[in-house]
Amino acid sequence: MKIALFPGDGIGPEIMEQARRVLDALNLPGLVVWEGDVGGAAYRRHGHPLPEEALQMARAADGVLFGAVGDPDCDNLERHLRPEQAILGLRSHLGLFANLRPATTFAGLEGMSALKPEIARSIDVLIVRELNGDVYFGEKARRQLDDGRRQGYDFMSYAEDEVRRIAHVAFRAAQGRGGKLCSVDKANVLETSQLWRDVVVETAADYPDVELSHMYVDNAAMQLVKDPGQFDVIVTGNLFGDILSDQASMCVGSIGLLASAALGERQTEFGTFGLYEPIHGSAPDIAGEGKANPMAMILSLAMLLRHSLGREADALRVESAVAKALEDGVLGGDLGGTAGTSAIGEAVLERL
Ligand code: NAD
Ligand code: IPM
Ligand code: MN
């Protein structure tokens, strides 16, 4: 089993260190671990946020564990050199089109939610976010209009095969969970969304056992805080999925808790090749202070164990250790507590 670790920028290396401790404690037989540079860190060392070596390393691995990228000092670089291109490049070069972002209330810990506990109690939603298309990857540029005004534009589009393959992933996920799928779009305004909706409806014919519904994204944002328990699986495009998943994290408790998996079609000897990362970013406001919550990172490792290494029992052990630490009141600053990054890592290790 080969995995690549990409710590990245900001709090990335701090939280990756804690995931690494957990990984080492599992002592997996025959595991080979590589580490590579991505993001602003890679730009400084190699002149590019996603150096060819990092891409090759990812390709050769069974799974990739990714910290976070993003560095305010790089925000004025040309777009193709910005740290974020590392994660966008890995997702697209590796064909990782299906982003699973689960948000589930930790039993008995509804009090962590930004919502009223009785509303938070029922949250168990899987956001299936398309990751290779949408306005993220369309033509984008700036130009000057005839009257001299500057204009920026980004081309939003989905081709039907791109929608169909993510819809299949979402329908299958719903079959394995509560049997309900809600497709989120903006079909009342966007033609991209109307095509999305048409293709999701066509795909539904293969899944008569799944109850399909549709919701506009503005309403979905509202429903997610009004009654999050109504959702089982949500499938949505790249941009809406990005936004709704950050929102879902506060419904559970904190962005420092939500893990994600980016999967494609490639199978490895042990499972599905994938890239795993917290849904949050490099948190420059707290970087270097030992304050970041490493739980989302550690839970991303659990997802890697499950999907890419076929180690379900180990994944469950890691997830239980995190849940137990939370139950025991080991809370980072993001959850109103005082535990620092390494203390949280330590607490998870003890419970493992
Ligand atoms: P962010 O997720 O980094 O931070 C948002 C807020 O949440 C900040 O106040 C931060 O301190 C807090 N936070 C995030 N993770 C935390 C953790 N584990 N523990 C405690 N608090 C945490 O989002 P942002 O501030 O909008 O973006 C910062 C940089 O990260 C930008 O450069 C952005 O492009 C990048 N980014 C990268 C990824 C990624 O690598 N996948 C994801 C999102 C944002
Ligand atoms: C995420 C991030 C990324 C995204 C950025 C850093 C490109 O916000 O993984 O949620 O928008 O997909
Ligand atoms: Mn995001």
Short mmCIF file of C-alpha atoms and ligand atoms in Angstrom, two decimals:
data_model
loop_
_atom_site.label_atom_id
_atom_site.label_comp_id
_atom_site.label_asym_id
_atom_site.label_seq_id
_atom_site.Cartn_x
_atom_site.Cartn_y
_atom_site.Cartn_z
CA MET A 1 0.00 0.00 0.00
CA LYS A 2 1.39 3.35 -1.05
CA ILE A 3 0.08 6.70 0.09
CA ALA A 4 1.22 10.24 -0.63
CA LEU A 5 0.98 12.99 1.98
CA PHE A 6 0.75 16.60 0.80
CA PRO A 7 0.71 18.90 3.87
CA GLY A 8 0.56 22.16 1.86
CA ASP A 9 0.26 25.61 3.44
CA GLY A 10 -0.90 27.37 6.59
CA ILE A 11 -2.33 24.91 9.10
CA GLY A 12 -1.87 22.09 6.55
CA PRO A 13 1.48 20.86 7.96
CA GLU A 14 0.25 21.22 11.57
CA ILE A 15 -2.82 19.06 11.10
CA MET A 16 -1.01 16.62 8.80
CA GLU A 17 1.50 15.98 11.60
CA GLN A 18 -1.35 14.75 13.81
CA ALA A 19 -2.83 12.56 11.07
CA ARG A 20 0.64 11.11 10.56
CA ARG A 21 0.85 10.18 14.25
CA VAL A 22 -2.47 8.35 13.95
CA LEU A 23 -1.33 6.62 10.78
CA ASP A 24 1.92 5.52 12.41
CA ALA A 25 0.05 4.20 15.45
CA LEU A 26 -2.06 1.97 13.19
CA ASN A 27 1.16 0.29 12.08
CA LEU A 28 -0.26 -0.98 8.79
CA PRO A 29 1.75 -3.84 7.37
CA GLY A 30 3.53 -3.06 4.11
CA LEU A 31 2.56 0.60 4.05
CA VAL A 32 4.84 2.96 2.13
CA VAL A 33 4.39 6.68 2.84
CA TRP A 34 5.66 9.46 0.58
CA GLU A 35 5.58 13.16 1.25
CA GLY A 36 5.42 15.90 -1.39
CA ASP A 37 5.27 19.67 -1.78
CA VAL A 38 2.13 21.40 -3.02
CA GLY A 39 0.64 24.88 -2.87
CA GLY A 40 2.47 28.03 -1.88
CA ALA A 41 5.16 25.88 -0.23
CA ALA A 42 5.82 24.16 -3.57
CA TYR A 43 5.75 27.44 -5.45
CA ARG A 44 8.50 28.78 -3.20
CA ARG A 45 10.66 25.67 -3.50
CA HIS A 46 10.00 24.65 -7.09
CA GLY A 47 8.35 27.62 -8.78
CA HIS A 48 5.02 25.83 -9.26
CA PRO A 49 2.12 25.00 -6.90
CA LEU A 50 1.77 21.51 -8.36
CA PRO A 51 5.24 20.33 -9.39
CA GLU A 52 5.46 17.44 -11.81
CA GLU A 53 7.02 15.25 -9.07
CA ALA A 54 3.99 15.76 -6.83
CA LEU A 55 1.64 14.82 -9.64
CA GLN A 56 3.68 11.71 -10.43
CA MET A 57 3.77 10.78 -6.76
CA ALA A 58 -0.02 11.08 -6.56
CA ARG A 59 -0.44 8.95 -9.68
CA ALA A 60 1.80 6.22 -8.30
CA ALA A 61 -0.01 6.08 -4.96
CA ASP A 62 -3.14 4.16 -3.93
CA GLY A 63 -4.41 7.22 -2.10
CA VAL A 64 -3.46 10.82 -1.38
CA LEU A 65 -3.88 12.63 1.92
CA PHE A 66 -4.02 16.37 1.34
CA GLY A 67 -3.76 19.05 4.05
CA ALA A 68 -4.71 22.46 2.67
CA VAL A 69 -3.32 25.04 0.27
CA GLY A 70 -3.66 28.80 0.16
CA ASP A 71 -1.36 31.59 1.19
CA PRO A 72 -2.30 35.28 1.31
CA ASP A 73 1.21 36.17 0.08
CA CYS A 74 0.42 34.34 -3.16
CA ASP A 75 -2.98 35.92 -3.80
CA ASN A 76 -1.55 38.33 -6.35
CA LEU A 77 0.31 35.76 -8.42
CA GLU A 78 -0.98 34.94 -11.86
CA ARG A 79 -3.87 32.53 -11.36
CA HIS A 80 -2.06 29.47 -12.75
CA LEU A 81 0.66 29.91 -10.12
CA ARG A 82 -1.61 30.35 -7.12
CA PRO A 83 -1.56 27.66 -4.41
CA GLU A 84 -5.18 26.65 -5.05
CA GLN A 85 -4.14 25.37 -8.47
CA ALA A 86 -2.52 22.43 -6.67
CA ILE A 87 -5.80 21.01 -5.46
CA LEU A 88 -7.70 21.98 -8.61
CA GLY A 89 -4.94 20.41 -10.73
CA LEU A 90 -4.87 17.17 -8.75
CA ARG A 91 -8.65 16.85 -8.94
CA SER A 92 -8.74 17.37 -12.68
CA HIS A 93 -5.52 15.59 -13.75
CA LEU A 94 -6.45 12.55 -11.68
CA GLY A 95 -10.09 12.50 -12.83
CA LEU A 96 -11.38 12.81 -9.28
CA PHE A 97 -14.89 13.94 -10.16
CA ALA A 98 -16.89 12.67 -7.18
CA ASN A 99 -16.47 14.57 -3.94
CA LEU A 100 -18.07 12.94 -0.91
CA ARG A 101 -18.59 15.37 1.95
CA PRO A 102 -20.43 13.70 4.80
CA ALA A 103 -21.88 15.83 7.60
CA THR A 104 -23.26 13.87 10.53
CA THR A 105 -24.01 15.02 14.04
CA PHE A 106 -21.84 13.32 16.62
CA ALA A 107 -24.27 11.46 18.90
CA GLY A 108 -24.86 13.36 22.10
CA LEU A 109 -22.87 16.33 20.81
CA GLU A 110 -25.70 18.34 19.28
CA GLY A 111 -24.62 21.15 21.58
CA MET A 112 -21.62 21.78 19.30
CA SER A 113 -23.90 22.84 16.46
CA ALA A 114 -24.56 26.47 15.58
CA LEU A 115 -28.20 25.38 15.34
CA LYS A 116 -30.57 24.62 18.19
CA PRO A 117 -29.70 21.15 19.55
CA GLU A 118 -33.12 19.69 18.73
CA ILE A 119 -32.64 20.70 15.10
CA ALA A 120 -29.02 19.51 14.96
CA ARG A 121 -29.83 16.09 16.46
CA SER A 122 -31.06 14.63 13.18
CA ILE A 123 -28.25 15.64 10.80
CA ASP A 124 -26.92 12.82 8.66
CA VAL A 125 -26.34 14.12 5.18
CA LEU A 126 -23.89 13.17 2.47
CA ILE A 127 -23.13 15.96 0.03
CA VAL A 128 -22.02 14.54 -3.30
CA ARG A 129 -20.29 17.41 -5.05
CA GLU A 130 -19.22 17.26 -8.70
CA LEU A 131 -15.54 18.19 -8.79
CA ASN A 132 -14.25 18.33 -12.36
CA GLY A 133 -16.59 20.76 -14.09
CA ASP A 134 -18.85 23.79 -13.66
CA VAL A 135 -17.75 27.41 -13.55
CA TYR A 136 -14.53 26.24 -11.87
CA PHE A 137 -13.03 24.86 -15.06
CA GLY A 138 -14.62 26.94 -17.81
CA GLU A 139 -12.85 29.62 -19.75
CA LYS A 140 -12.14 32.59 -17.50
CA ALA A 141 -10.44 35.87 -18.16
CA ARG A 142 -10.56 39.59 -17.89
CA ARG A 143 -11.11 41.87 -20.79
CA GLN A 144 -11.72 45.49 -21.50
CA LEU A 145 -15.09 46.47 -22.89
CA ASP A 146 -15.37 48.92 -25.78
CA ASP A 147 -16.27 51.71 -23.37
CA GLY A 148 -13.10 51.01 -21.38
CA ARG A 149 -14.65 49.23 -18.40
CA ARG A 150 -12.83 46.13 -17.13
CA GLN A 151 -14.84 42.94 -17.14
CA GLY A 152 -14.16 39.53 -15.61
CA TYR A 153 -15.94 36.42 -16.80
CA ASP A 154 -16.10 32.71 -16.02
CA PHE A 155 -17.86 30.27 -18.30
CA MET A 156 -20.26 27.90 -16.51
CA SER A 157 -21.13 24.63 -18.21
CA TYR A 158 -21.86 20.97 -17.69
CA ALA A 159 -21.84 18.34 -20.39
CA GLU A 160 -24.39 15.56 -20.00
CA ASP A 161 -21.85 12.80 -19.38
CA GLU A 162 -20.34 14.85 -16.56
CA VAL A 163 -23.75 15.13 -14.91
CA ARG A 164 -24.65 11.49 -15.54
CA ARG A 165 -21.55 10.05 -13.91
CA ILE A 166 -21.93 12.10 -10.72
CA ALA A 167 -25.66 11.32 -10.66
CA HIS A 168 -24.87 7.59 -10.74
CA VAL A 169 -22.47 8.01 -7.82
CA ALA A 170 -25.14 9.88 -5.86
CA PHE A 171 -27.96 7.43 -6.63
CA ARG A 172 -25.76 4.52 -5.59
CA ALA A 173 -24.81 6.33 -2.40
CA ALA A 174 -28.50 6.89 -1.65
CA GLN A 175 -29.21 3.19 -2.20
CA GLY A 176 -26.62 2.40 0.45
CA ARG A 177 -28.06 4.92 2.91
CA GLY A 178 -31.60 6.24 3.45
CA GLY A 179 -32.78 5.87 -0.16
CA LYS A 180 -33.38 9.60 -0.68
CA LEU A 181 -31.59 11.89 -3.12
CA CYS A 182 -32.05 15.64 -3.41
CA SER A 183 -30.52 17.27 -6.48
CA VAL A 184 -29.66 20.91 -5.87
CA ASP A 185 -29.47 23.34 -8.77
CA LYS A 186 -30.57 26.77 -10.00
CA ALA A 187 -32.64 25.59 -12.94
CA ASN A 188 -35.01 28.53 -12.62
CA VAL A 189 -32.23 30.80 -13.88
CA LEU A 190 -29.30 28.81 -15.28
CA GLU A 191 -29.39 26.71 -18.46
CA THR A 192 -26.45 24.71 -17.05
CA SER A 193 -28.73 23.76 -14.18
CA GLN A 194 -31.67 22.88 -16.43
CA LEU A 195 -29.48 20.41 -18.31
CA TRP A 196 -28.26 19.11 -14.94
CA ARG A 197 -31.82 18.54 -13.79
CA ASP A 198 -32.88 16.87 -17.05
CA VAL A 199 -29.97 14.42 -16.88
CA VAL A 200 -30.55 13.63 -13.19
CA VAL A 201 -34.20 12.85 -14.01
CA GLU A 202 -33.13 10.59 -16.91
CA THR A 203 -30.62 8.79 -14.68
CA ALA A 204 -33.30 8.23 -12.03
CA ALA A 205 -34.92 5.65 -14.32
CA ASP A 206 -32.13 3.23 -13.32
CA TYR A 207 -32.88 3.72 -9.62
CA PRO A 208 -36.62 3.20 -8.99
CA ASP A 209 -35.80 2.41 -5.35
CA VAL A 210 -34.41 5.92 -4.71
CA GLU A 211 -36.76 8.79 -3.92
CA LEU A 212 -35.55 11.74 -6.01
CA SER A 213 -36.35 15.39 -5.30
CA HIS A 214 -35.06 18.70 -6.65
CA MET A 215 -34.35 21.93 -4.83
CA TYR A 216 -33.07 25.33 -5.86
CA VAL A 217 -29.79 26.17 -4.19
CA ASP A 218 -31.06 29.25 -2.38
CA ASN A 219 -33.84 27.23 -0.79
CA ALA A 220 -31.38 24.41 -0.04
CA ALA A 221 -29.18 26.83 1.89
CA MET A 222 -32.21 27.85 3.91
CA GLN A 223 -33.53 24.30 4.43
CA LEU A 224 -30.09 23.16 5.60
CA VAL A 225 -30.43 25.33 8.68
CA LYS A 226 -34.20 25.08 9.06
CA ASP A 227 -34.52 21.30 8.90
CA PRO A 228 -31.23 19.58 7.99
CA GLY A 229 -32.67 16.20 9.01
CA GLN A 230 -34.77 16.13 5.83
CA PHE A 231 -31.67 15.42 3.74
CA ASP A 232 -30.13 12.03 3.11
CA VAL A 233 -27.94 12.49 0.01
CA ILE A 234 -27.55 15.82 -1.79
CA VAL A 235 -26.04 15.88 -5.28
CA THR A 236 -24.94 19.19 -6.70
CA GLY A 237 -22.44 20.97 -8.91
CA ASN A 238 -18.95 22.09 -8.04
CA LEU A 239 -19.74 25.65 -6.92
CA PHE A 240 -22.95 25.00 -4.99
CA GLY A 241 -21.38 21.95 -3.32
CA ASP A 242 -18.42 24.01 -2.18
CA ILE A 243 -20.67 26.53 -0.47
CA LEU A 244 -23.26 24.17 0.99
CA SER A 245 -20.61 21.92 2.54
CA ASP A 246 -18.99 24.76 4.50
CA GLN A 247 -22.47 25.65 5.71
CA ALA A 248 -23.22 22.04 6.66
CA SER A 249 -20.06 21.98 8.78
CA MET A 250 -21.47 24.61 11.14
CA CYS A 251 -24.70 22.64 11.39
CA VAL A 252 -22.61 19.78 12.81
CA GLY A 253 -20.32 22.00 14.87
CA SER A 254 -17.28 23.30 13.07
CA ILE A 255 -15.47 23.33 9.79
CA GLY A 256 -12.61 21.69 11.71
CA LEU A 257 -14.63 18.46 11.81
CA LEU A 258 -15.60 17.75 8.20
CA ALA A 259 -13.62 15.35 6.06
CA SER A 260 -13.95 14.61 2.37
CA ALA A 261 -13.05 12.10 -0.30
CA ALA A 262 -12.47 12.86 -3.98
CA LEU A 263 -12.91 9.73 -6.03
CA GLY A 264 -12.71 8.81 -9.68
CA GLU A 265 -12.98 5.61 -11.64
CA ARG A 266 -9.52 4.12 -11.11
CA GLN A 267 -9.41 1.01 -8.97
CA THR A 268 -6.28 -0.02 -7.13
CA GLU A 269 -5.35 -3.35 -5.63
CA PHE A 270 -7.07 -2.35 -2.38
CA GLY A 271 -9.99 -0.14 -3.35
CA THR A 272 -10.72 3.06 -5.26
CA PHE A 273 -7.95 5.56 -5.86
CA GLY A 274 -8.80 8.82 -4.14
CA LEU A 275 -7.67 12.07 -2.59
CA TYR A 276 -8.74 12.89 0.97
CA GLU A 277 -8.77 16.28 2.62
CA PRO A 278 -10.56 18.36 5.22
CA ILE A 279 -13.17 20.60 3.61
CA HIS A 280 -11.58 23.64 5.22
CA GLY A 281 -8.63 25.64 3.93
CA SER A 282 -5.23 26.70 5.18
CA ALA A 283 -6.69 29.04 7.83
CA PRO A 284 -3.95 31.69 7.58
CA ASP A 285 -5.53 33.57 10.51
CA ILE A 286 -4.47 30.84 12.97
CA ALA A 287 -1.56 29.22 11.10
CA GLY A 288 1.56 28.59 13.16
CA GLU A 289 -0.26 29.05 16.46
CA GLY A 290 -0.95 25.40 17.25
CA LYS A 291 -4.66 26.15 17.45
CA ALA A 292 -6.02 24.30 14.42
CA ASN A 293 -8.37 21.40 14.98
CA PRO A 294 -6.80 18.35 13.29
CA MET A 295 -9.97 16.24 13.52
CA ALA A 296 -11.16 16.88 9.95
CA MET A 297 -7.69 15.85 8.78
CA ILE A 298 -7.71 12.70 10.91
CA LEU A 299 -11.21 11.84 9.72
CA SER A 300 -9.98 12.29 6.15
CA LEU A 301 -7.34 9.68 6.90
CA ALA A 302 -10.18 7.40 8.03
CA MET A 303 -11.91 7.90 4.68
CA LEU A 304 -8.65 7.05 2.90
CA LEU A 305 -8.35 3.85 4.92
CA ARG A 306 -11.92 2.93 4.00
CA HIS A 307 -12.10 3.79 0.30
CA SER A 308 -8.54 3.46 -0.99
CA LEU A 309 -6.92 0.90 1.29
CA GLY A 310 -9.86 -1.38 2.04
CA ARG A 311 -9.23 -1.04 5.79
CA GLU A 312 -12.79 -0.54 7.07
CA ALA A 313 -12.00 -1.76 10.58
CA ASP A 314 -9.14 0.71 10.92
CA ALA A 315 -11.31 3.51 9.53
CA LEU A 316 -13.94 2.78 12.17
CA ARG A 317 -11.31 2.69 14.91
CA VAL A 318 -10.05 6.13 13.91
CA GLU A 319 -13.57 7.56 13.65
CA SER A 320 -14.52 6.18 17.07
CA ALA A 321 -11.36 7.58 18.62
CA VAL A 322 -12.22 11.05 17.31
CA ALA A 323 -15.85 10.76 18.46
CA LYS A 324 -14.70 9.58 21.90
CA ALA A 325 -12.29 12.50 22.25
CA LEU A 326 -15.12 14.92 21.45
CA GLU A 327 -17.43 13.13 23.91
CA ASP A 328 -14.77 13.48 26.57
CA GLY A 329 -14.75 17.23 26.00
CA VAL A 330 -11.53 17.52 24.01
CA LEU A 331 -12.56 20.60 22.05
CA GLY A 332 -10.45 22.94 19.96
CA GLY A 333 -10.93 26.69 19.83
CA ASP A 334 -13.23 26.26 16.83
CA LEU A 335 -15.64 24.47 19.18
CA GLY A 336 -15.30 26.87 22.06
CA GLY A 337 -12.68 24.76 23.84
CA THR A 338 -9.02 25.25 24.65
CA ALA A 339 -7.34 22.09 23.31
CA GLY A 340 -4.52 22.80 20.86
CA THR A 341 -3.58 20.90 17.71
CA SER A 342 -1.14 18.45 19.27
CA ALA A 343 -3.24 17.96 22.42
CA ILE A 344 -6.17 16.94 20.21
CA GLY A 345 -3.90 14.60 18.25
CA GLU A 346 -2.67 13.13 21.53
CA ALA A 347 -6.23 12.67 22.81
CA VAL A 348 -7.23 10.83 19.65
CA LEU A 349 -4.13 8.61 19.87
CA GLU A 350 -4.89 7.68 23.49
CA ARG A 351 -8.40 6.61 22.57
CA LEU A 352 -7.19 4.70 19.52
P1 NAD B 1 -10.56 28.47 5.74
O1 NAD B 1 -11.38 27.22 5.72
O2 NAD B 1 -9.11 28.30 5.62
O3 NAD B 1 -10.85 29.26 7.10
C1 NAD B 1 -12.13 29.79 7.41
C2 NAD B 1 -12.21 30.04 8.92
O4 NAD B 1 -12.30 28.77 9.59
C3 NAD B 1 -11.00 30.73 9.50
O5 NAD B 1 -11.41 31.58 10.54
C4 NAD B 1 -10.17 29.59 10.05
O6 NAD B 1 -9.35 29.95 11.14
C5 NAD B 1 -11.24 28.60 10.49
N1 NAD B 1 -10.76 27.21 10.37
C6 NAD B 1 -10.60 26.49 9.24
N2 NAD B 1 -10.11 25.29 9.52
C7 NAD B 1 -9.95 25.21 10.84
C8 NAD B 1 -9.48 24.20 11.73
N3 NAD B 1 -9.08 23.00 11.30
N4 NAD B 1 -9.46 24.47 13.05
C9 NAD B 1 -9.89 25.66 13.51
N5 NAD B 1 -10.34 26.65 12.72
C10 NAD B 1 -10.38 26.43 11.39
O7 NAD B 1 -11.14 29.40 4.60
P2 NAD B 1 -10.61 30.84 4.05
O8 NAD B 1 -10.13 31.65 5.18
O9 NAD B 1 -11.68 31.33 3.20
O10 NAD B 1 -9.39 30.46 3.10
C11 NAD B 1 -8.03 30.49 3.51
C12 NAD B 1 -7.16 29.93 2.39
O11 NAD B 1 -7.41 28.54 2.23
C13 NAD B 1 -7.44 30.57 1.03
O12 NAD B 1 -6.22 30.72 0.38
C14 NAD B 1 -8.31 29.55 0.33
O13 NAD B 1 -8.21 29.60 -1.06
C15 NAD B 1 -7.74 28.27 0.87
N6 NAD B 1 -8.63 27.11 0.85
C16 NAD B 1 -8.06 25.91 0.54
C17 NAD B 1 -8.80 24.74 0.60
C18 NAD B 1 -8.15 23.45 0.24
O14 NAD B 1 -6.93 23.35 0.28
N7 NAD B 1 -8.87 22.42 -0.13
C19 NAD B 1 -10.13 24.80 1.02
C20 NAD B 1 -10.69 26.05 1.34
C21 NAD B 1 -9.93 27.20 1.26
C1 IPM B 2 -12.57 23.35 -1.14
C2 IPM B 2 -11.90 24.65 -1.48
C3 IPM B 2 -11.44 24.66 -2.92
C4 IPM B 2 -12.67 24.62 -3.79
C5 IPM B 2 -10.56 25.84 -3.34
C6 IPM B 2 -9.35 26.00 -2.44
C7 IPM B 2 -10.09 25.70 -4.74
O1 IPM B 2 -12.73 25.71 -1.16
O2 IPM B 2 -11.96 22.28 -1.34
O3 IPM B 2 -13.70 23.36 -0.64
O4 IPM B 2 -13.30 25.65 -4.04
O5 IPM B 2 -13.02 23.52 -4.23
MN MN B 3 -14.48 25.14 -0.02
#
